Structure formats: structure tokens, C-alpha cells
Amino acid sequence: MATYNIKVNGKMHKVEADADTPILWVLRDHLNLVGTKYGCGIAQCGACTIHVNGDAARSCSIPISSIAEKEITTIEGLSDIVRHPIQDAWREHDVPQCGYCQAGQMMSASSLIKQHPNPTDDQIDTAMRGNICRCATYKRIKSAIKTATK
Amino acid sequence: MNSSNKHTIKRRSFLKKSILSGGGLILGFNFYNCEADVEIAKKAIPSLEIPEKWNELNAFLKIGNNGVVTIMSPNPEIGQNIKTSMPMIVAEELEVDWKNVLVEQASLNTDWYKRQVAGGSQSIRQGWESLRKVGATAKQMLVQTAANRWSLSLNECKAQNGIVSNIMNEETLTYAELAEEASKLEAPKEVKLKDPADFKIIGQAKKNVDIEPLLSGKPLFGIDTKKEGMVYAVISRPPGFGMKLSSLDDSEAKKVNGVIDIFKFEDSQSDLRGIMNEKVAVIANSTWSAMKARKALKLSWVKSDAVENTSDHDAGLNKLLQERQKEPRRNDGDIDKAFAEADIVLEKIYEAPFLPHNCLEPMNFYADITGDKAEVLGPVQTPQWARIRLAKLLDRPETDITVGMTRMGGGFGRRLFGDFVIEAAQLSQKVNKPVQLIFSREDDMVSGTYRPASKYRIKAGVKNGEVTAYHLTEACVNGNMYDNITNFFPAGAIPNMRIDTNSLESNISTGAWRAPYTNFLAFAEQSFFDELAKEMGKDEIDLRLELFEKAKSNADAGYEYDPEKSIAVTKLALEKAKWGKARAGISQGFCMYYSHNTHVAEIADVAIEDGQAVVKKITCAIHCGIVVNPLGAINQVEGGIIDGIGHAMYGDLSFEDGKPSANNFHQYRLIRMGEQPEIEVHFVPSKEDPTGLGEPSLPPAGGAIANAIFKATGKRLYKQPFVKEDALLG
């Protein structure tokens, strides 16, 4: 066990954990930020997507020891008032079915539109291919991303 | 419905406690869920204040002294959106503004609610009348209270938007002003329901009641449960069916930080997943510690029973496909005579593999079986089933056991089996602590209740241009189609029809998977009819329309679908898809299927792009009666179609030595962003009671794309997943 100081959603947290503990479980079990979801544990489904220094990353595959000074943003910190353009678009399109994957979808989508303010269909498909939606809300996800970048 | 004092008192004290105690399990859950719900309402009504006092009119609803209404959602929410649509039905008859409604998830309560199950696309269909009566009863109690105050008859008062008005003058009373007194009235025995023409909420697009907590990542799901003193558990189960534990060395695992206990335990109820197994539980103070220690276990497993292979299943199913039952499931006329006299006989075999459910939220459950407590909470489609099993496990009456429901990260049939509820309870009892059990993705995919591998042999005979004989033989692992499916199309349309079903017994646990049986049968049957039409030199749509007409004229033949509705959805789909008006490079395929009381026609547009067949568009026409919430309904239909395409194209699980071929998403292909086509959904306008919607759009998707792919490529598909059948699809 070691002590880590990590910055999550703009706040510093002191965490006692093994070096190999994935950020996913630090968020969920240590910090009680359960919006970031576990889906596969091997970076294949995207349910655990967060931002590390502003870019989408799979938190299930990032050990706490590699985070150092990097800034983590989770769905809980995407917008204080739940009004990020991606959240507004998700609300407008009523995207979720079961909703379990949607935090990860929104984190991937918000990273995408930061990089590509007017993404093409191909750019959307590429950026979002890592996020499985088992209910298959892909059509609404894509429409929502387009609305968010209008 | 609850109107007795006993229940009222119980319920009131329950609510009171739920506000006061944040810590108790079920009470705590309701309280915490309520917080999320209040947040939603605050978005909708910025001025919303939590009422100081709630007045409960029945088990489904309470009205605050400020006019805010809470409606309980009785059934488990798995993504089918009933947490929004069931309360909409109550609100409609109650005559309140939807903006003033808060929705709360009910716990299991068999005294108050009926059929708290998520399965068979039946929540809305079976809840329709009783939910309407719940709202109408409460409305009448409120109106009666106003009528009493004004010394008028019920007919002289009118309720609208949470206000009762005296139709003789301008006087009004709000529900908030009436609720306390109304709650003391006896519930009326008979109530008048609204004319659907007057619906103001039903039929309107209403957003998911959980949208705000979903957008902000608030805890809603079972896996998000955190309770005082709770520990985490993972379980090592046998890696294959027919295997058992032979040795356990936990010396390294015990050294992992945070580990509390490691022990062997057995299934207490051998029929849970059809197998009796010894398993190893790891209990720790965090999920990661439990997972890490579990990886450090040195376990060896040996054969305890037959270890099965897909090649054995293939051989067994092929043999069964040729067998007739002594008592066929359906036997109209005389197929043997008809085949002997036929001008054309066509026979084809269709094959499908096992499928895991792959709910994105892996199986998990919370259990607190400590001291006098017997409380469980989490995602299960059949909470009552779970409670019956728990009562047996704990040897306690069901009334001692509390089952709370969380929002579920998908169900698809996997959560009909509450094996994980029993496991969580066993572990909590053993360690005498509240336990949150979690399956890793690997556990989830390897310890499934899979869609069984199955094959269909379909044979039809044609005489003088008419289909005279139809013989469907099903061979399926662990059981066969439900009885009502034997009454689906083409029953009634073909005079000589026989259905034989044969089961191949296996120790692999199998179960319902979204649209059981029909999820594959629809493709087999509907691509067979396309091929048959071609053999007959007939247009494939004309053939189907002729068969629907025959069924119509043969109304006593014993079938469940409605030929008129089949024709209606077929014609609507043809019109909307511009069928027959060829566009360059587009090939169209048709499929019509009835399931879960709903009729659906789908047309796939397929193009060849860079040497690959690509599904460009699906046009869907659907008859599901009254559409309660079009916004949610379209989402269900679109999701079902994409799910149907994904599994027909890519879904594949085989077994070798009892072990599944995939244990995580690097080995198992699910449909992903960019692979979904454009989709158009058209509902047939209807004033009839609603029918199923969570499943019926899935079965026709595979048939529609297979028929379109044939037109585009000239190749017939007989085996799922399609991607393995043709390089064009790779």
C-alpha cells in the first residue's frame, strides 16, 4: 500500500491503495464516485471512460501509480450544473435506455468534440467505437453528438 | 390496490422511517433514490419543494400538501423505460400535470403490486388496466371529497390538472387541499376509465424520469450500492460446465491487501443454473482487492461430468432434426399426404449458436443477512422468484425478507435467474456482514444462462401454385419453443402443418434471451418463405399476403397472430420503404414477424460497398396498440433492431471441453458505433390496448437483412452468425 494524492474533478484527494489499483476502482470504492462504470476491465467496452488531462481514457486500465500530477475528470465533474453541451444533447435526444454505458459514452463524446468541434461521421464512428451500448442506442448517440456540435 | 387501514398505517410509518433513516437498507434505498428523483423534479419544476406532508391514496401514489404527486413504479427497470411509462398511465387517469409527478421505484411487495417482473415484454400490456384503475380510483376519491364539501354529486364535479372544479360555478379545490381527507375514504369499487381520445399524457413524448441522475452519474444501479459495514465479494466458479474444484491454494491470495476471508462454498439449490458446484469466494474491503486476490488463487479443476463440445451439440441436433415426436406440438391436416402429392418440395436447415446476454452491468447483488436482518437489494428481473428462493435458503418466511430493486444495466433475460441473489445471501450469512457480490466480465460471460444453440428444419410442399404443407422441426439444447409460438404464422394459412420439437439435454445452463426462440426462428422462417416464393415463381410479398388472406378465411384454425394486422404492417412498411422502386445499388429484403402480441414488418436496404454487404437502412412498421410514450417506444424499437442485426451478424459462442469460447469483449463481438443503419419507425395508429414493445422489433431484423443480402449477393444465409458465412460480410 502507498499513499497517493490525486486530482479528481478539480479537488485533491489522498488515497491509500496498492500501486496497481486501477483508477476505476479508486473512483468507485475509495472516492464514492460511482458514475464511472465497470464493464469489462480490459479497455474493450468504454463504460469506465474518464478524461485524463482532458482526453478520453479507460480508467479500468490505468493504475493509480501512473497518474501522478495528471488531472482526472469524471462524469460527475463534466459540468457542475449538468449543462455540458454533450449532456444537453443527451437530454434533448433522451438517449439512454438502461443508461449504464452512458456516462462512458458522454465522456468519449465530450473528448471527441473538444478535438473535433465539427466531427465527420467517420470521426464520430472512430471515436465512439470503443464504447459498447448493449441496448444499442447508437443512433441517438450519434444524433446527440451532432446536436451538440451544431 | 390498498385501501385497508392496516396497510395505510404500515405504509405511512414506512415512509416516515424512510425519511428519517438514511442507513437502513431498503428504507435507505428508497430515501436515497428519492433524492435523485427530487433532483429530476427540481429540473422540471424549479420551484418544487418537498412537501411537508404526504397523503397516500393507495399503494401507488401519494399527494403532497403542495400538490406534488409521487407515483410508484412497481416493476423492475431494465432499460425498457417502464419506470417512465407505467407512472404515465397512472398520471393520465389521476388527471395531474406530468410536470408535478415524481417517480419512485417500488420494492417487492406482493400484497400491493401484481407481477413485479421484467420479462416477455408484458409490463405495460399486463399492467395497463390495473394502472389506469389505480389512477382513476384515486381521482374519484379526490373528486368525492370535493363533492362532499360542496354537497354535490360526483357528476357535478370535474377533475383536471390536479384541480377539482364545481361545474355549477367557478369554485375549485386543488388535490393538495383534498388529499388528506380523500386518503381516509374507502376506495370505490368501480371507476370509470377515460376515453383514449381524451388522453393528455399517454401518447405524448415524455423523457426518461431518470435522465438527470443518468446525465450526472448519480448512483442508480445495483453495482453502485454502498452501505455501512459492507464488504465486497467475488466468486471463482468452474471455468467450464462439467468441471469441479479439485484443489485450492489460497496462500498467495491471502497476502493481498484488504482481503478479509477466502472460503469454499456450494450451491445451496442445485437447480439454480442446472448445476451443483463448489465455488471459492473471496471477501475483501474493496472490489479491486477481491479481484486481485481471486487472481492470486491457485485453483485446479477436474471433470466431474460430461464436458461438452459444440461439435457434439451439432451432431446431436442434426440427429434430432430428423426425428418426429410421438405427439407433435401442432398437427393440422396430413403433411405426409400433402408432401406426397406436392409439385414442389423445398427443405432447408437453419442453425444458430449459443449466445451470452452480456448485460453491460455485470451480475451483482447486495445482501445483508446478519442478525435478524434479511435484506437484499439489486438488479433482478424476478424479485419475487428471488424471495421465494431466499426463504428456502434461509428457512424463514417470505414476509421476513426484503427485496429492493435498483435500475438495471440491461436484462435481456439473464436477470430472470437470480442465482447471484442467492450467492450474495449465502456469502453475507457466512461472513456475517453486508456483502456486495460482483461478477467480473469473465464471470458474467462464463457463468451464463445462454440462449441455447438451436436448429430448424423447414420443409414446405406446393401444389398447383398453393402452399399445401409446412413442416417445422426444432432441435434445441435444453428445451423447446413455448406453446404459444406453435400458434404463430403460418398456422391457419397452410392446411397441412406440423411442428415437431426435440430437446438435446446438456449440462450447460441455458435460458431466455431477448425474444426467446423467435430471436432466431423469425430469420429461419422468413428467409425460408422468400426462398419458397422464388421456387414458386412468385413475388415474396404476394406470397405472404396470400397466406395472410388464407388465415383470415380460416379463423378457427387456432392461431394467435392477427392476419389483418400482419397485412397492415406489411403494407405500411412497403409504402414507407418505397419497396420495388429500385434505387441504384440498393437491394431490399422483407421480413414480417409477430411476437409478444405485437406485429412488426421490417425492410432492410443493403448495398455493396468496397466488396462488403452493408445494411444501410431499416424501415420498420409496427402495430403495438396505443403507444404510451413515443419517445421511449422509438428507442425500444431502434435498439431491438440494432440488437437483432448485431447478433445475427456477429453473435457467436461455442464450447470446447465445457468451456465457452469467449470470456470478454476482446473475444466476443458486439455491434458497435458505425455498424448501425439508418432506421425509420412507423407505428400503425391504434386505439387498442398496448402490446409488447421491448422485444418484438428484434426477431424480424435478421430475416430482413438476410433476404436483402440474398438480393444483393445471390447468396442465401442459413447459419448465424452471418459474418462467418460469407467473406462479403467480414
Coordinates of N, CA, C and O in Angstrom, one line a residue, chain B residues 495-588:
Chain B
P495 N -53.0 -25.5 -45.0 CA -53.9 -26.6 -44.4 C -53.2 -27.7 -43.7 O -53.7 -28.2 -42.7
N496 N -52.1 -28.1 -44.2 CA -51.3 -29.2 -43.6 C -50.1 -28.7 -42.9 O -49.2 -28.3 -43.6
M497 N -50.1 -28.7 -41.6 CA -48.9 -28.1 -40.9 C -48.6 -28.9 -39.7 O -49.5 -29.3 -38.9
R498 N -47.3 -29.2 -39.5 CA -46.9 -29.9 -38.3 C -45.6 -29.3 -37.7 O -44.8 -28.8 -38.4
I499 N -45.6 -29.3 -36.4 CA -44.4 -28.8 -35.7 C -43.9 -29.9 -34.7 O -44.7 -30.4 -33.9
D500 N -42.7 -30.3 -34.9 CA -42.0 -31.2 -34.0 C -40.9 -30.5 -33.3 O -40.2 -29.7 -33.9
T501 N -40.8 -30.7 -32.0 CA -39.7 -30.1 -31.3 C -38.9 -31.2 -30.5 O -39.5 -32.0 -29.8
N502 N -37.6 -31.1 -30.6 CA -36.8 -32.1 -29.9 C -35.7 -31.4 -29.1 O -35.1 -30.5 -29.6
S503 N -35.5 -31.9 -27.8 CA -34.5 -31.2 -27.0 C -33.3 -32.1 -26.8 O -33.4 -33.3 -26.6
L504 N -32.2 -31.4 -26.8 CA -30.9 -32.1 -26.6 C -30.4 -31.7 -25.2 O -30.1 -30.5 -24.9
E505 N -30.5 -32.7 -24.3 CA -30.1 -32.4 -22.9 C -28.6 -32.1 -22.7 O -27.8 -32.7 -23.4
S506 N -28.4 -31.1 -21.9 CA -27.0 -30.6 -21.8 C -26.8 -30.1 -20.4 O -27.7 -29.6 -19.7
N507 N -25.6 -30.1 -19.9 CA -25.3 -29.5 -18.5 C -24.9 -28.1 -18.6 O -24.5 -27.4 -17.6
I508 N -24.9 -27.5 -19.8 CA -24.7 -26.1 -20.0 C -26.0 -25.3 -19.6 O -27.1 -25.7 -20.1
S509 N -25.9 -24.3 -18.7 CA -27.1 -23.6 -18.3 C -27.6 -22.7 -19.4 O -26.8 -21.9 -20.0
T510 N -28.9 -22.8 -19.7 CA -29.5 -22.1 -20.8 C -30.7 -21.4 -20.3 O -31.3 -21.8 -19.2
G511 N -31.2 -20.4 -21.0 CA -32.4 -19.7 -20.6 C -32.9 -18.7 -21.6 O -32.4 -18.7 -22.7
A512 N -33.9 -18.0 -21.1 CA -34.5 -17.0 -22.0 C -33.5 -15.9 -22.4 O -32.7 -15.5 -21.6
W513 N -33.5 -15.5 -23.7 CA -32.6 -14.5 -24.2 C -33.6 -13.6 -25.0 O -34.3 -14.2 -25.8
R514 N -33.5 -12.3 -24.9 CA -34.4 -11.4 -25.5 C -35.2 -12.0 -26.7 O -34.5 -12.4 -27.7
A515 N -36.5 -12.1 -26.7 CA -37.4 -12.7 -27.6 C -37.0 -14.2 -27.8 O -36.5 -14.6 -28.9
P516 N -37.1 -15.0 -26.7 CA -36.7 -16.4 -26.7 C -37.3 -17.1 -27.9 O -38.4 -17.0 -28.3
Y517 N -36.5 -18.0 -28.5 CA -36.8 -18.8 -29.7 C -37.0 -18.0 -30.9 O -36.4 -18.2 -32.0
T518 N -37.9 -17.0 -30.8 CA -38.2 -16.2 -32.1 C -37.1 -15.4 -32.5 O -37.0 -14.9 -33.6
N519 N -36.1 -15.1 -31.6 CA -35.0 -14.2 -31.9 C -34.2 -14.9 -33.1 O -33.5 -14.2 -33.9
F520 N -34.3 -16.2 -33.3 CA -33.7 -16.9 -34.4 C -34.7 -17.5 -35.3 O -34.6 -17.5 -36.6
L521 N -35.8 -18.0 -34.8 CA -36.9 -18.6 -35.6 C -37.4 -17.7 -36.7 O -37.7 -18.1 -37.8
A522 N -37.5 -16.4 -36.4 CA -38.1 -15.4 -37.3 C -37.2 -15.4 -38.6 O -37.7 -15.3 -39.7
F523 N -35.9 -15.3 -38.4 CA -35.0 -15.3 -39.5 C -35.1 -16.6 -40.4 O -35.3 -16.6 -41.6
A524 N -35.2 -17.8 -39.7 CA -35.3 -19.0 -40.4 C -36.5 -19.1 -41.2 O -36.5 -19.3 -42.4
E525 N -37.6 -18.8 -40.6 CA -38.9 -18.9 -41.2 C -39.1 -17.9 -42.4 O -39.5 -18.2 -43.5
Q526 N -38.7 -16.7 -42.1 CA -38.9 -15.6 -43.1 C -37.9 -15.7 -44.2 O -38.3 -15.2 -45.3
S527 N -36.7 -16.2 -44.0 CA -35.9 -16.3 -45.2 C -36.3 -17.6 -46.0 O -36.2 -17.6 -47.2
F528 N -36.9 -18.6 -45.3 CA -37.4 -19.7 -46.0 C -38.6 -19.3 -46.9 O -38.7 -19.7 -48.1
F529 N -39.5 -18.5 -46.4 CA -40.6 -18.0 -47.3 C -40.1 -17.3 -48.5 O -40.7 -17.4 -49.6
D530 N -39.1 -16.5 -48.4 CA -38.5 -15.8 -49.5 C -38.0 -16.8 -50.6 O -38.3 -16.7 -51.8
E531 N -37.3 -17.8 -50.1 CA -36.8 -18.8 -51.0 C -37.9 -19.6 -51.6 O -37.8 -20.0 -52.8
L532 N -38.9 -19.9 -50.8 CA -40.0 -20.7 -51.3 C -40.8 -19.9 -52.4 O -41.1 -20.5 -53.5
A533 N -40.9 -18.6 -52.2 CA -41.6 -17.8 -53.2 C -40.8 -17.8 -54.5 O -41.4 -18.0 -55.6
K534 N -39.5 -17.8 -54.4 CA -38.7 -17.8 -55.6 C -38.9 -19.2 -56.4 O -39.0 -19.2 -57.6
E535 N -38.9 -20.3 -55.6 CA -39.1 -21.6 -56.2 C -40.5 -21.7 -56.8 O -40.7 -22.4 -57.8
M536 N -41.4 -21.0 -56.3 CA -42.8 -21.0 -56.8 C -43.0 -20.0 -58.0 O -44.0 -20.0 -58.6
G537 N -41.9 -19.2 -58.2 CA -42.0 -18.2 -59.3 C -43.0 -17.1 -58.9 O -43.6 -16.5 -59.7
K538 N -43.0 -16.8 -57.6 CA -44.0 -15.8 -57.1 C -43.2 -14.7 -56.4 O -42.1 -14.9 -55.9
D539 N -43.9 -13.5 -56.4 CA -43.3 -12.4 -55.7 C -43.4 -12.7 -54.2 O -44.4 -13.2 -53.7
E540 N -42.3 -12.4 -53.4 CA -42.3 -12.8 -52.0 C -43.3 -12.1 -51.1 O -43.8 -12.6 -50.1
I541 N -43.6 -10.9 -51.5 CA -44.7 -10.1 -50.8 C -46.1 -10.7 -51.1 O -46.9 -10.9 -50.2
D542 N -46.3 -11.0 -52.4 CA -47.6 -11.5 -52.8 C -47.8 -12.9 -52.1 O -49.0 -13.1 -51.6
L543 N -46.8 -13.7 -52.0 CA -47.0 -15.0 -51.3 C -47.4 -14.8 -49.9 O -48.4 -15.4 -49.4
R544 N -46.8 -13.8 -49.2 CA -47.2 -13.6 -47.8 C -48.6 -13.1 -47.7 O -49.4 -13.5 -46.8
L545 N -48.9 -12.1 -48.5 CA -50.2 -11.5 -48.5 C -51.3 -12.6 -48.8 O -52.4 -12.6 -48.1
E546 N -51.0 -13.5 -49.7 CA -52.0 -14.6 -50.0 C -52.1 -15.4 -48.8 O -53.3 -15.9 -48.4
L547 N -51.0 -15.7 -48.1 CA -51.1 -16.6 -46.9 C -51.9 -15.9 -45.7 O -52.7 -16.5 -45.0
F548 N -51.7 -14.6 -45.6 CA -52.4 -13.8 -44.6 C -53.9 -13.9 -44.9 O -54.8 -14.1 -44.0
E549 N -54.3 -13.8 -46.2 CA -55.7 -13.8 -46.6 C -56.3 -15.2 -46.3 O -57.4 -15.3 -45.8
K550 N -55.5 -16.2 -46.5 CA -55.9 -17.6 -46.2 C -56.2 -17.7 -44.7 O -57.2 -18.3 -44.3
A551 N -55.3 -17.2 -43.9 CA -55.5 -17.3 -42.5 C -56.8 -16.6 -42.1 O -57.5 -17.1 -41.2
K552 N -57.0 -15.4 -42.7 CA -58.2 -14.7 -42.4 C -59.5 -15.5 -42.6 O -60.4 -15.5 -41.9
S553 N -59.5 -16.2 -43.7 CA -60.7 -17.0 -44.1 C -60.7 -18.3 -43.3 O -61.6 -19.2 -43.6
N554 N -59.8 -18.5 -42.4 CA -59.7 -19.8 -41.7 C -59.6 -19.5 -40.2 O -58.7 -20.0 -39.5
A555 N -60.5 -18.6 -39.7 CA -60.3 -18.0 -38.4 C -60.4 -19.0 -37.3 O -59.9 -18.7 -36.2
D556 N -60.9 -20.2 -37.5 CA -61.0 -21.2 -36.4 C -59.8 -22.1 -36.4 O -59.8 -23.1 -35.6
A557 N -58.8 -21.8 -37.1 CA -57.6 -22.7 -37.2 C -56.7 -22.8 -36.0 O -55.8 -23.6 -35.9
G558 N -57.0 -21.9 -35.1 CA -56.1 -21.9 -33.9 C -54.8 -21.2 -34.1 O -53.8 -21.9 -34.1
Y559 N -54.8 -19.9 -34.3 CA -53.6 -19.2 -34.3 C -53.7 -17.9 -33.5 O -54.8 -17.5 -33.2
E560 N -52.5 -17.4 -33.2 CA -52.5 -16.3 -32.2 C -52.4 -14.9 -32.8 O -52.8 -13.9 -32.3
Y561 N -51.7 -14.8 -34.0 CA -51.5 -13.5 -34.6 C -52.8 -13.1 -35.3 O -53.7 -13.8 -35.5
D562 N -52.8 -11.8 -35.7 CA -53.9 -11.2 -36.4 C -53.5 -11.0 -37.9 O -52.7 -10.1 -38.2
P563 N -54.1 -11.7 -38.8 CA -53.7 -11.5 -40.2 C -54.0 -10.1 -40.7 O -53.2 -9.6 -41.5
E564 N -55.0 -9.5 -40.2 CA -55.3 -8.1 -40.6 C -54.1 -7.2 -40.2 O -53.7 -6.3 -41.0
K565 N -53.7 -7.4 -39.0 CA -52.5 -6.5 -38.5 C -51.3 -6.9 -39.3 O -50.4 -6.0 -39.5
S566 N -51.1 -8.2 -39.6 CA -49.9 -8.6 -40.4 C -50.0 -7.9 -41.7 O -48.9 -7.4 -42.2
I567 N -51.1 -7.8 -42.3 CA -51.3 -7.1 -43.6 C -51.0 -5.6 -43.4 O -50.3 -5.0 -44.2
A568 N -51.6 -5.0 -42.4 CA -51.4 -3.6 -42.1 C -49.9 -3.2 -42.0 O -49.5 -2.2 -42.6
V569 N -49.2 -4.0 -41.2 CA -47.7 -3.6 -41.0 C -47.0 -3.8 -42.3 O -46.0 -3.1 -42.6
T570 N -47.3 -4.9 -43.0 CA -46.6 -5.2 -44.3 C -46.8 -4.0 -45.3 O -45.9 -3.5 -45.8
K571 N -48.1 -3.6 -45.4 CA -48.4 -2.5 -46.4 C -47.7 -1.2 -46.0 O -47.2 -0.5 -46.8
L572 N -47.7 -0.9 -44.7 CA -47.1 0.3 -44.2 C -45.6 0.3 -44.5 O -45.0 1.3 -44.9
A573 N -45.0 -0.8 -44.2 CA -43.5 -0.9 -44.4 C -43.2 -0.8 -45.9 O -42.3 -0.1 -46.2
L574 N -44.0 -1.4 -46.7 CA -43.7 -1.4 -48.2 C -43.8 0.1 -48.7 O -43.0 0.5 -49.4
E575 N -44.9 0.8 -48.2 CA -45.1 2.1 -48.6 C -43.9 3.0 -48.1 O -43.3 3.8 -48.9
K576 N -43.6 2.9 -46.8 CA -42.6 3.8 -46.3 C -41.2 3.5 -46.8 O -40.3 4.4 -46.9
A577 N -40.9 2.2 -47.1 CA -39.6 1.9 -47.6 C -39.5 2.1 -49.2 O -38.4 1.8 -49.7
K578 N -40.6 2.5 -49.8 CA -40.6 2.6 -51.2 C -40.2 1.3 -51.9 O -39.3 1.3 -52.8
W579 N -40.8 0.3 -51.4 CA -40.5 -1.1 -51.9 C -40.7 -1.2 -53.4 O -41.8 -0.7 -53.9
G580 N -39.8 -1.8 -54.1 CA -40.0 -2.0 -55.6 C -39.6 -0.8 -56.4 O -39.5 -0.9 -57.6
K581 N -39.3 0.3 -55.8 CA -38.9 1.5 -56.5 C -37.3 1.5 -56.4 O -36.8 2.3 -55.6
A582 N -36.7 0.7 -57.2 CA -35.3 0.4 -57.0 C -34.4 1.7 -57.1 O -34.7 2.6 -58.0
R583 N -33.5 1.8 -56.2 CA -32.5 2.9 -56.2 C -31.2 2.2 -56.6 O -31.0 1.1 -56.2
A584 N -30.4 2.9 -57.3 CA -29.1 2.4 -57.8 C -28.3 1.8 -56.6 O -28.1 2.5 -55.6
G585 N -27.9 0.5 -56.7 CA -27.0 0.0 -55.7 C -27.7 -0.5 -54.4 O -27.0 -0.9 -53.5
I586 N -29.0 -0.4 -54.3 CA -29.7 -0.8 -53.1 C -30.6 -2.0 -53.4 O -31.3 -2.1 -54.3
S587 N -30.4 -3.0 -52.5 CA -31.2 -4.2 -52.6 C -32.1 -4.3 -51.3 O -31.6 -4.1 -50.2
Q588 N -33.4 -4.6 -51.5 CA -34.2 -4.6 -50.3 C -34.7 -6.0 -49.9 O -34.9 -6.9 -50.8

